[in-house]
JSON list of C-alpha atoms in Angstrom, two decimals:
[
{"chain": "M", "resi": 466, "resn": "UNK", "atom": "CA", "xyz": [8.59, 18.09, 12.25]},
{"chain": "M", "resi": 467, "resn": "UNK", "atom": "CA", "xyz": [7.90, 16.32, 9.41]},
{"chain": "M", "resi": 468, "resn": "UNK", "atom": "CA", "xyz": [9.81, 18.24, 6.90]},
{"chain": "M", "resi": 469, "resn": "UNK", "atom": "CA", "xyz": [12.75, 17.27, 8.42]},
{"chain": "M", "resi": 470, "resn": "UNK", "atom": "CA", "xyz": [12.27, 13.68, 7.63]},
{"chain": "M", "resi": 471, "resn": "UNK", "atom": "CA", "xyz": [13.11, 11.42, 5.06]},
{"chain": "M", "resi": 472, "resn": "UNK", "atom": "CA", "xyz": [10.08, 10.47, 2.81]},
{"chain": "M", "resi": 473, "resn": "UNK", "atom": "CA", "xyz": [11.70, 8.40, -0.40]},
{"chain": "M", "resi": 474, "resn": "UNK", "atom": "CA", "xyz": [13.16, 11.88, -1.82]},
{"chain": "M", "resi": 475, "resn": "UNK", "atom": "CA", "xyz": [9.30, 12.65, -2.50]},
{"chain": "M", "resi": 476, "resn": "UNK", "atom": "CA", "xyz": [8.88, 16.80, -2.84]},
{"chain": "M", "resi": 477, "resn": "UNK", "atom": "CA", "xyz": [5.36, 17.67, -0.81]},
{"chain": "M", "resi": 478, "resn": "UNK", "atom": "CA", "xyz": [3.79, 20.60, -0.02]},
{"chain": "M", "resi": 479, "resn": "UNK", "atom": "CA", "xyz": [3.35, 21.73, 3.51]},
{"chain": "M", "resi": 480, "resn": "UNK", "atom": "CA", "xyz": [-0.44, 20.36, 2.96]},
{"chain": "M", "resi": 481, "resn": "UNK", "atom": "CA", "xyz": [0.43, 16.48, 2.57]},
{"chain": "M", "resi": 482, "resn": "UNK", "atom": "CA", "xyz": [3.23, 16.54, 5.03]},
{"chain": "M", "resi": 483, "resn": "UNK", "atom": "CA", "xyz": [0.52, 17.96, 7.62]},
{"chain": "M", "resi": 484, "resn": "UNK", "atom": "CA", "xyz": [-1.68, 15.27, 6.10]},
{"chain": "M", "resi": 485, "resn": "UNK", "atom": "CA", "xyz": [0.93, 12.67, 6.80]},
{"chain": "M", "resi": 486, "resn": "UNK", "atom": "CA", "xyz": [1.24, 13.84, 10.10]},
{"chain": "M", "resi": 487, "resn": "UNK", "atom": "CA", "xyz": [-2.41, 13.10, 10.99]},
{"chain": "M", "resi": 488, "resn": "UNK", "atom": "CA", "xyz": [-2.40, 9.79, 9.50]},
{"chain": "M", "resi": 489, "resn": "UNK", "atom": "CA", "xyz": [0.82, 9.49, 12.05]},
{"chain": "M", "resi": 490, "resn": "UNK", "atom": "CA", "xyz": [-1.42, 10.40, 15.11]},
{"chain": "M", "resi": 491, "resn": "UNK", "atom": "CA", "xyz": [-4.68, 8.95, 13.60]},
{"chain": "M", "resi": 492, "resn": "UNK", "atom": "CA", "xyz": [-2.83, 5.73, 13.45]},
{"chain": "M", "resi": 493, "resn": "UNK", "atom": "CA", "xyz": [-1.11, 5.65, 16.94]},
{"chain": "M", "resi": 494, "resn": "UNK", "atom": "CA", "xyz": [-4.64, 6.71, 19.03]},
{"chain": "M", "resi": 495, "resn": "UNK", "atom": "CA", "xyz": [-6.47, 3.80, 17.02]},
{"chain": "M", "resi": 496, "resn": "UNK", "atom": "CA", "xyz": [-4.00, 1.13, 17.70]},
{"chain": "M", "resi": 497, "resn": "UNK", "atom": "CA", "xyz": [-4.43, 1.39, 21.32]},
{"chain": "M", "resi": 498, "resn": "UNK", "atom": "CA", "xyz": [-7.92, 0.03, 20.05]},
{"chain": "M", "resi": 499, "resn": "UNK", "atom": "CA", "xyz": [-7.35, -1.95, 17.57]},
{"chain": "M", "resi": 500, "resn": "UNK", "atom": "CA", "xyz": [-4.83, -3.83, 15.94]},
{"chain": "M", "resi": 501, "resn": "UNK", "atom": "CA", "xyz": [-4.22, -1.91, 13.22]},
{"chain": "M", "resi": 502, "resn": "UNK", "atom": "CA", "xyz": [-0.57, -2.35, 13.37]},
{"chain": "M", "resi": 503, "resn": "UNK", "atom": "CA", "xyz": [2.25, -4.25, 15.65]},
{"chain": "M", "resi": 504, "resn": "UNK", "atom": "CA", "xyz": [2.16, -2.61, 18.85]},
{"chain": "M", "resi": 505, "resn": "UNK", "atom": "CA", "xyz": [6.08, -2.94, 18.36]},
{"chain": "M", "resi": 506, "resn": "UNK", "atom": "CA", "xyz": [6.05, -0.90, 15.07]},
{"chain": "M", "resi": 507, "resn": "UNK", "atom": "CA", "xyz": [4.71, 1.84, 16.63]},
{"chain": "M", "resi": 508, "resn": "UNK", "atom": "CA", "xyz": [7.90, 3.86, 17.86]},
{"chain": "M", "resi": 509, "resn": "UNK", "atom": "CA", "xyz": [9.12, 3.81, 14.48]},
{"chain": "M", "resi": 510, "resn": "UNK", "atom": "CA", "xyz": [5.87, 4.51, 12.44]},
{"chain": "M", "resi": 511, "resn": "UNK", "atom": "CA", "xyz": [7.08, 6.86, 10.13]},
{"chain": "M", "resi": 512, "resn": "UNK", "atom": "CA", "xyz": [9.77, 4.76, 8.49]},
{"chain": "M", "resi": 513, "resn": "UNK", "atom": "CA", "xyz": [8.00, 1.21, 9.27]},
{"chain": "M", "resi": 514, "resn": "UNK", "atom": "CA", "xyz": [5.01, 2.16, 7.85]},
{"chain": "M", "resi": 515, "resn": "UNK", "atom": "CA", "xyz": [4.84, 5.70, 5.95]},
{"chain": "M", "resi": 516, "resn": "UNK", "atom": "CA", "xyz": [8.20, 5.90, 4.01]},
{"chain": "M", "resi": 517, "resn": "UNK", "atom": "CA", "xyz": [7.66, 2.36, 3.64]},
{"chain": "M", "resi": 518, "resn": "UNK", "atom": "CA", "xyz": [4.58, 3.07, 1.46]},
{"chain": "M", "resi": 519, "resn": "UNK", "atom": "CA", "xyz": [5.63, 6.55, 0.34]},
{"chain": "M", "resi": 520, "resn": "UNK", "atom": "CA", "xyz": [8.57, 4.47, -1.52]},
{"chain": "M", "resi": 521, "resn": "UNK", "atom": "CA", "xyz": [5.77, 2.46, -4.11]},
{"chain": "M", "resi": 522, "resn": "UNK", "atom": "CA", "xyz": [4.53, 6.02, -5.24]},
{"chain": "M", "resi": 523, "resn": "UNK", "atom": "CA", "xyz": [8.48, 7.02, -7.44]},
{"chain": "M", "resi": 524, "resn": "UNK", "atom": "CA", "xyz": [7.63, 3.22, -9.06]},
{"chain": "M", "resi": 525, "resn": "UNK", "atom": "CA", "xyz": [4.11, 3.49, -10.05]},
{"chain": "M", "resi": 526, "resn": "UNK", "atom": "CA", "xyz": [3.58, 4.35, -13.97]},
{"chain": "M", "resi": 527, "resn": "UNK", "atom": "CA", "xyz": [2.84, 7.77, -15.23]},
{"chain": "M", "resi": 528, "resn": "UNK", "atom": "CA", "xyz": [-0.79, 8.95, -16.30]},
{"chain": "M", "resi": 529, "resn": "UNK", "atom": "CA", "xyz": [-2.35, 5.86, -13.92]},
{"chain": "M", "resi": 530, "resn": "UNK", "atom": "CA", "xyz": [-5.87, 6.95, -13.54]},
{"chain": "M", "resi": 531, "resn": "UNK", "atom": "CA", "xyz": [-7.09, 4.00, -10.60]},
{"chain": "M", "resi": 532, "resn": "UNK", "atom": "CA", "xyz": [-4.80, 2.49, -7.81]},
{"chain": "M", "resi": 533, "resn": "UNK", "atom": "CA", "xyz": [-6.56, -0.52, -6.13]},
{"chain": "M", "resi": 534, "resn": "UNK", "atom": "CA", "xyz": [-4.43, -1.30, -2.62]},
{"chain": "M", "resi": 535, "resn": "UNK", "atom": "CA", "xyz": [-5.51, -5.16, -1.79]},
{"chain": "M", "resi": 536, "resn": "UNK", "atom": "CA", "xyz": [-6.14, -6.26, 1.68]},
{"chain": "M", "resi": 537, "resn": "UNK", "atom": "CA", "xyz": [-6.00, -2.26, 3.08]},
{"chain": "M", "resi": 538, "resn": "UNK", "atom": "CA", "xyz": [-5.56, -3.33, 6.99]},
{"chain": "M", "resi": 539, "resn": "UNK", "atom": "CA", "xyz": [-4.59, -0.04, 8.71]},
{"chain": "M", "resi": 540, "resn": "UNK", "atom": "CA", "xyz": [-3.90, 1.97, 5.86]},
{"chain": "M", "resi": 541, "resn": "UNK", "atom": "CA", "xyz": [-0.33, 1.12, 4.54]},
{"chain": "M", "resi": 542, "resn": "UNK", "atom": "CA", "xyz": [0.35, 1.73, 1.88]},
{"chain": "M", "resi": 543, "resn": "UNK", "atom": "CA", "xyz": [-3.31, 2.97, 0.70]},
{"chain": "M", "resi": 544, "resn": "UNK", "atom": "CA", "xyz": [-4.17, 5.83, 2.83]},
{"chain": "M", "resi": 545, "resn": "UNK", "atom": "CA", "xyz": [-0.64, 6.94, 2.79]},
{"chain": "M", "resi": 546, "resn": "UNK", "atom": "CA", "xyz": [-0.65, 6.25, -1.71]},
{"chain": "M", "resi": 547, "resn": "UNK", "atom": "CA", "xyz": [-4.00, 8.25, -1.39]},
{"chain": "M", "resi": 548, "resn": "UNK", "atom": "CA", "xyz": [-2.79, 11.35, 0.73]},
{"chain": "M", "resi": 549, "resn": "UNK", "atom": "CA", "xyz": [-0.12, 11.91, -2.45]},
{"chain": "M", "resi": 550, "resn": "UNK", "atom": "CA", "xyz": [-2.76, 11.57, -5.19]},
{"chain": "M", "resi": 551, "resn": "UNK", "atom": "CA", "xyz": [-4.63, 14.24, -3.45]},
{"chain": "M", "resi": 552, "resn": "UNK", "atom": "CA", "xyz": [-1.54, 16.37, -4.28]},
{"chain": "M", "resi": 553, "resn": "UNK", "atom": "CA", "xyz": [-1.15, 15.00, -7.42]},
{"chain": "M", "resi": 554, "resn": "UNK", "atom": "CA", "xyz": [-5.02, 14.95, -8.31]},
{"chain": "M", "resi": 555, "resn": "UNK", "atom": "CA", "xyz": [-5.05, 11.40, -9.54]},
{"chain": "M", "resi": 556, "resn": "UNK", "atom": "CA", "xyz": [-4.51, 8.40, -9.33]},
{"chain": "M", "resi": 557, "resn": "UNK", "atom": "CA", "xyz": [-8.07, 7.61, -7.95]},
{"chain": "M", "resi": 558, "resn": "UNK", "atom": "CA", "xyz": [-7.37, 4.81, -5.17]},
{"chain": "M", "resi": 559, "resn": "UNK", "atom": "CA", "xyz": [-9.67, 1.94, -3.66]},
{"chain": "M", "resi": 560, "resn": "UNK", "atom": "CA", "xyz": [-8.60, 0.05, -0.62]},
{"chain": "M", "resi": 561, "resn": "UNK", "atom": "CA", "xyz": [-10.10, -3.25, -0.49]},
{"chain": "M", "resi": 562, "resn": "UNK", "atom": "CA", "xyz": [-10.80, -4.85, 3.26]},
{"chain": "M", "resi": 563, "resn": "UNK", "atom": "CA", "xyz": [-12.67, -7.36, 4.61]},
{"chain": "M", "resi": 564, "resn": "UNK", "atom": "CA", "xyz": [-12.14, -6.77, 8.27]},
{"chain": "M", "resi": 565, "resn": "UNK", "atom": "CA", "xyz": [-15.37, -4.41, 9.51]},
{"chain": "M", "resi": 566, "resn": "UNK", "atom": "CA", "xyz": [-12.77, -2.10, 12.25]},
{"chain": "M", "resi": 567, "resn": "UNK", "atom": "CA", "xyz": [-10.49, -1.68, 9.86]},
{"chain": "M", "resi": 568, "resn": "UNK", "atom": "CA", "xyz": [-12.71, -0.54, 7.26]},
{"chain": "M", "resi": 569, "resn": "UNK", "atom": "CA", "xyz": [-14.38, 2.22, 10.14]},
{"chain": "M", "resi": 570, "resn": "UNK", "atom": "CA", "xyz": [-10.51, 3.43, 10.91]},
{"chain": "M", "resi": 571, "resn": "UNK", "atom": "CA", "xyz": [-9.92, 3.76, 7.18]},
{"chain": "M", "resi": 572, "resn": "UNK", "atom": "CA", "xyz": [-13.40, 5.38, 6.86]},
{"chain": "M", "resi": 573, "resn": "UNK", "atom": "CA", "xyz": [-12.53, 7.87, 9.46]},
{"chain": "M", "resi": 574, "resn": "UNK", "atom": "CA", "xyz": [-9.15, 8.52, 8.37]},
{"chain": "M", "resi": 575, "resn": "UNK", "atom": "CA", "xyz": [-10.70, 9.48, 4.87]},
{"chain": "M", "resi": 576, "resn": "UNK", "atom": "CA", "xyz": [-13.35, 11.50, 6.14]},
{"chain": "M", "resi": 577, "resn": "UNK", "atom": "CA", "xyz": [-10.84, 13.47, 8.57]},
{"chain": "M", "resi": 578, "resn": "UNK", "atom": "CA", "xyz": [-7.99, 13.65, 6.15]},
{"chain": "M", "resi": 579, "resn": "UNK", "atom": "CA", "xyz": [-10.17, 14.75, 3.45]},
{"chain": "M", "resi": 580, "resn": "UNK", "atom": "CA", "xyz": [-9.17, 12.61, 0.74]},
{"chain": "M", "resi": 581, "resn": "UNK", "atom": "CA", "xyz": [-11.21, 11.07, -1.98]},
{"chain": "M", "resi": 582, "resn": "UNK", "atom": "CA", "xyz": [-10.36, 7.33, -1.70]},
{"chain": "M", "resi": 583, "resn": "UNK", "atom": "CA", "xyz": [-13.22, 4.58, -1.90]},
{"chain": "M", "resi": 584, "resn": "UNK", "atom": "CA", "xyz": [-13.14, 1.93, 1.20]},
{"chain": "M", "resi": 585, "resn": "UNK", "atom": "CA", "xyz": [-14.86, -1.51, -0.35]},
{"chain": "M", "resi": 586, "resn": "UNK", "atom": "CA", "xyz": [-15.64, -4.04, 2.66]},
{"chain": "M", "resi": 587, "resn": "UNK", "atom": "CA", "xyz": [-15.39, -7.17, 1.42]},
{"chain": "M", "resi": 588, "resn": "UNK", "atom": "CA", "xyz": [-12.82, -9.55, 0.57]},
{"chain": "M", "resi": 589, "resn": "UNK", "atom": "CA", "xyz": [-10.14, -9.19, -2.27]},
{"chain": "M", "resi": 590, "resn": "UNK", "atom": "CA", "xyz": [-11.14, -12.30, -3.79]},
{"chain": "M", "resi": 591, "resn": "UNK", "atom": "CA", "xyz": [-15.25, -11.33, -4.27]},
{"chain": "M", "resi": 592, "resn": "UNK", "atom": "CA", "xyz": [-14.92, -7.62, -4.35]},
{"chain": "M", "resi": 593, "resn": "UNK", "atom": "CA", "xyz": [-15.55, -6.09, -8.05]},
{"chain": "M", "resi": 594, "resn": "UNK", "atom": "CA", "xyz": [-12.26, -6.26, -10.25]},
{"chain": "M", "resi": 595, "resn": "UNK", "atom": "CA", "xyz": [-11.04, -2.78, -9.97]},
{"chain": "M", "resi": 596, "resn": "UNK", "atom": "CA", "xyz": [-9.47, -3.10, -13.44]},
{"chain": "M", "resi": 597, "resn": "UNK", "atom": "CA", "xyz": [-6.55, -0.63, -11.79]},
{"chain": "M", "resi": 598, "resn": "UNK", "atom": "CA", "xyz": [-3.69, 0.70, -13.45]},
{"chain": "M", "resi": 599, "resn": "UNK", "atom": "CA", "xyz": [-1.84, -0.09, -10.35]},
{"chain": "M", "resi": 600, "resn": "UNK", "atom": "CA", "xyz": [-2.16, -2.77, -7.80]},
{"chain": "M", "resi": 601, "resn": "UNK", "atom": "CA", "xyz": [-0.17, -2.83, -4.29]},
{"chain": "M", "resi": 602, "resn": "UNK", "atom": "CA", "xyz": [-0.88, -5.42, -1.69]},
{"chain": "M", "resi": 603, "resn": "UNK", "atom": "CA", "xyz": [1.60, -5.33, 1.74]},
{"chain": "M", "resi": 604, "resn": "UNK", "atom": "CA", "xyz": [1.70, -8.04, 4.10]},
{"chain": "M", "resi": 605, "resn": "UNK", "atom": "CA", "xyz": [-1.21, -9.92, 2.47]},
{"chain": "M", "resi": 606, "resn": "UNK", "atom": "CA", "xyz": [0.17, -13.27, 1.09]},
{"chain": "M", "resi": 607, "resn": "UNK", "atom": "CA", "xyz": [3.02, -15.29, -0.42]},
{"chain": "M", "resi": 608, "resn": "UNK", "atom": "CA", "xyz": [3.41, -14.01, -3.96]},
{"chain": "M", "resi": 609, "resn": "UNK", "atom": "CA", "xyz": [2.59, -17.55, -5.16]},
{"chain": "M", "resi": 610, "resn": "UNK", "atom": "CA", "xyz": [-1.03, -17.03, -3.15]},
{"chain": "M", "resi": 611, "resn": "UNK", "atom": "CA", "xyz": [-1.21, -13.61, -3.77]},
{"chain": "M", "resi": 612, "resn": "UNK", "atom": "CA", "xyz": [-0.87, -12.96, -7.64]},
{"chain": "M", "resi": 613, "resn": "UNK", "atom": "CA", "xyz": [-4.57, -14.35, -8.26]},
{"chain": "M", "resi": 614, "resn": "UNK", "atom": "CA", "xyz": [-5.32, -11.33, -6.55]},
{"chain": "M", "resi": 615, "resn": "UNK", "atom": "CA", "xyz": [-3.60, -8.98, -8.11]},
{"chain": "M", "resi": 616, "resn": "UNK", "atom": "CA", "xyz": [-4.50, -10.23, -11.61]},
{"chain": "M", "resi": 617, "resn": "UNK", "atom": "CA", "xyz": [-8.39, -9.87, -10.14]},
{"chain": "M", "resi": 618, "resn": "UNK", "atom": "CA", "xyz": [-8.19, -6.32, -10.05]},
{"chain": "M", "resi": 619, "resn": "UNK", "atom": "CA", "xyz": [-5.46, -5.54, -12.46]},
{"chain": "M", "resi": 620, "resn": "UNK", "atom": "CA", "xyz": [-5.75, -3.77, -15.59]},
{"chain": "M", "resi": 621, "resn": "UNK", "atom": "CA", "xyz": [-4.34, -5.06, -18.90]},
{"chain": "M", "resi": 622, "resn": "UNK", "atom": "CA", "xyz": [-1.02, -3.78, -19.10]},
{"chain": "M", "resi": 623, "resn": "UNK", "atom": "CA", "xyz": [-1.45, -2.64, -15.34]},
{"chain": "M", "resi": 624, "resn": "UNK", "atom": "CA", "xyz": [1.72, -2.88, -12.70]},
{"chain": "M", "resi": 625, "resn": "UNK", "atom": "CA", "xyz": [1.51, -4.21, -9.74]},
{"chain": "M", "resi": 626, "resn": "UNK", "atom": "CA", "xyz": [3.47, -2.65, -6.22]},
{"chain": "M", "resi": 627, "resn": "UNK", "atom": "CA", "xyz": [4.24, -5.62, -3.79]},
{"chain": "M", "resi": 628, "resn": "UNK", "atom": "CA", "xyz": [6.47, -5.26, -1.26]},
{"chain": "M", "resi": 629, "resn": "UNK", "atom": "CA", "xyz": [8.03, -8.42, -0.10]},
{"chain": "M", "resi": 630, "resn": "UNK", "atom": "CA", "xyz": [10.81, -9.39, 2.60]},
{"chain": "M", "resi": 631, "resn": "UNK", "atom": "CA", "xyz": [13.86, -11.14, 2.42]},
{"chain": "M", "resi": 632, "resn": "UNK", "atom": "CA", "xyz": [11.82, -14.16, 0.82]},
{"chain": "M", "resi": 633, "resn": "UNK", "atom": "CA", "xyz": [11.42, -12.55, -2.16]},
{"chain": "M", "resi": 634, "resn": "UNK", "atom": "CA", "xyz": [13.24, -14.91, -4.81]},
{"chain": "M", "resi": 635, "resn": "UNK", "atom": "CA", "xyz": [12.49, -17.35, -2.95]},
{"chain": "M", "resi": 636, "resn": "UNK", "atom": "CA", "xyz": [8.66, -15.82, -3.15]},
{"chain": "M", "resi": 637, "resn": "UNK", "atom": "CA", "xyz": [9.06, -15.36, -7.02]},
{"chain": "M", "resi": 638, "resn": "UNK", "atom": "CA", "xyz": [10.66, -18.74, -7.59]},
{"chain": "M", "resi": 639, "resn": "UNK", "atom": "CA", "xyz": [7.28, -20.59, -6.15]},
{"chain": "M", "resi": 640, "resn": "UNK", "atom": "CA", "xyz": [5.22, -17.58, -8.22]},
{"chain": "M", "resi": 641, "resn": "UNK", "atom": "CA", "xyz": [6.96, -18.99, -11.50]},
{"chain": "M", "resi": 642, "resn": "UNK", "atom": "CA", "xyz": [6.55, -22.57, -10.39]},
{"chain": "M", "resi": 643, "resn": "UNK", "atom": "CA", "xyz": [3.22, -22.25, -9.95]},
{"chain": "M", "resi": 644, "resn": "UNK", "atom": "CA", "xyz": [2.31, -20.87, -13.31]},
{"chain": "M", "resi": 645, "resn": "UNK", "atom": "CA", "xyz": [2.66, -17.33, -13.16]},
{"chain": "M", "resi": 646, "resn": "UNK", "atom": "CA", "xyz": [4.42, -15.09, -15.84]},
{"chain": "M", "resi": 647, "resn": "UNK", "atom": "CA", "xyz": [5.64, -11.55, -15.37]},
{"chain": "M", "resi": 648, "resn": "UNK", "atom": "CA", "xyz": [8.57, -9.23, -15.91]},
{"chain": "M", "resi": 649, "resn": "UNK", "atom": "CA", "xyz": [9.66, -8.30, -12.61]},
{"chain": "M", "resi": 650, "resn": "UNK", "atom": "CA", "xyz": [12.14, -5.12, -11.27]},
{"chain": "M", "resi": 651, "resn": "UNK", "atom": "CA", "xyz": [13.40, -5.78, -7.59]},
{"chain": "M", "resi": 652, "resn": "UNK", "atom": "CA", "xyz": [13.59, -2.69, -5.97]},
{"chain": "M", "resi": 653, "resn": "UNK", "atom": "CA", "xyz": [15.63, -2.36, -3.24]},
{"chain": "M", "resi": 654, "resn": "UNK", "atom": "CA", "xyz": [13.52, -1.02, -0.37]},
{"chain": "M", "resi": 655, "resn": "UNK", "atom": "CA", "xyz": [14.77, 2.56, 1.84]},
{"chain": "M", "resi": 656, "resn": "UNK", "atom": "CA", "xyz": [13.56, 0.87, 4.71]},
{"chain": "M", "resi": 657, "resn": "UNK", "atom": "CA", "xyz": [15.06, -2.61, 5.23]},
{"chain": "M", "resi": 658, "resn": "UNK", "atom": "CA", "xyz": [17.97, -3.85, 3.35]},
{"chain": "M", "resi": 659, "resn": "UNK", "atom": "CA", "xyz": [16.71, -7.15, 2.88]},
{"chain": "M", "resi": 660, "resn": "UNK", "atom": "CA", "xyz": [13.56, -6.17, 1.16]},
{"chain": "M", "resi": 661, "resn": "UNK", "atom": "CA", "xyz": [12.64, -5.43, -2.36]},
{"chain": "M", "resi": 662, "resn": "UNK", "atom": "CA", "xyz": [9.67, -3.75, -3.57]},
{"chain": "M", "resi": 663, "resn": "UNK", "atom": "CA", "xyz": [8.51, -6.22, -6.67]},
{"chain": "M", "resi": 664, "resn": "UNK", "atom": "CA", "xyz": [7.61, -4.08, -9.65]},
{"chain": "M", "resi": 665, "resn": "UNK", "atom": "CA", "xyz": [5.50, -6.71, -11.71]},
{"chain": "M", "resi": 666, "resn": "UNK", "atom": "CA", "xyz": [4.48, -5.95, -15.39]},
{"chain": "M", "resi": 667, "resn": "UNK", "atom": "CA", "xyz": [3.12, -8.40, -17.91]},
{"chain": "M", "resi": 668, "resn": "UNK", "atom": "CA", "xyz": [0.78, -10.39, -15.27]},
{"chain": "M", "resi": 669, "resn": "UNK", "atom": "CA", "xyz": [-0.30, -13.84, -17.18]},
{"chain": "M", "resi": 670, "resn": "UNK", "atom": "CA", "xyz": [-0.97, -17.28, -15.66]},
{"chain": "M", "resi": 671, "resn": "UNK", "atom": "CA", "xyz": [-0.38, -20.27, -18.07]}
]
């Protein structure tokens, strides 16, 4: 069962674990329709995909009101970042995707989960700016690519959540280069040791 598992030392009640167990099967019986994740992920779901979005909840600030999660794809880390502000009651989260299946598994995973989370489908780049306390984007786009992005929908004074790989200076070197300032906290990740979970504060360009 799910209480038996590790979820980034997180304390849940018996209500979101259940919760995170239907995402779990909501997520397995749609990929066999879609691709809304690697077909080779999907033996190890729960750490490849839930703990590994569970973990950005610990690192976002306290008394964030709106989480915008860029570029949603199959859920990770939005629907699993929503599932824990339904516990919480707030923050209030938008996932932002353009693809049009995506957006009806994310639709139907609200709607079944009961959660409270707004599905935009469009693109990150036209969609309203969120102006969100807290920005996560997974799998979207080198930082350097990314960051106009995040700034889009960011709040002043807003963080943003970004897991990245084992590219990550590497990632945050080309950010810099390219004109990008920020005070940054790598967090190592609970799921691979190469990965760090880029806390970002101070988002400027210029």
């Amino acid at each position: 069962m799910t209480t038996t598992r590790d979820l980034a030392g997180l304390d849940l009640s018996p209500v979101t674990l259940e919760r995170l167990d239907a995402l779990d099967s909501l997520v397995r019986r749609w990929t066999e329709k879609i691709n809304l994740i690697s077909p080779a992920t999907v033996p190890d779901l729960w750490t490849r995909h839930i703990l590994d979005s569970a973990q950005l909840w610990p690192l976002s600030p306290v008394g964030a009101k709106a989480w915008a999660d860029l570029g949603a794809g199959g859920g990770f880390p939005g629907l699993v970042i929503a599932i824990l502000a339904t516990e919480a009651g707030s923050p209030k989260v938008t996932l932002i995707e353009s693809d049009g299946r995506k957006c009806a598994f994310l639709r139907t995973a609200v709607r079944e989960l009961g959660l409270s989370a707004l599905i935009l489908d469009q693109r990150v780049e036209t969609a309203p700016p969120q102006a969100a306390d807290v920005v996560s984007a997974r799998a979207l786009a080198p930082l350097a690519t990314l960051l106009p992005f995040v700034a889009r929908h960011l709040a002043p004074g807003g963080t943003a959540l970004l897991p990245k790989g084992r590219d990550h200076a590497a990632e945050l070197d080309a950010a810099r280069t390219a004109g990008w300032r920020f005070e940054v906290e790598a967090v190592p990740s609970r799921t691979d040791p190469a990965a760090r979970i880029l806390r970002l504060t101070g988002l400027a360009h210029g």
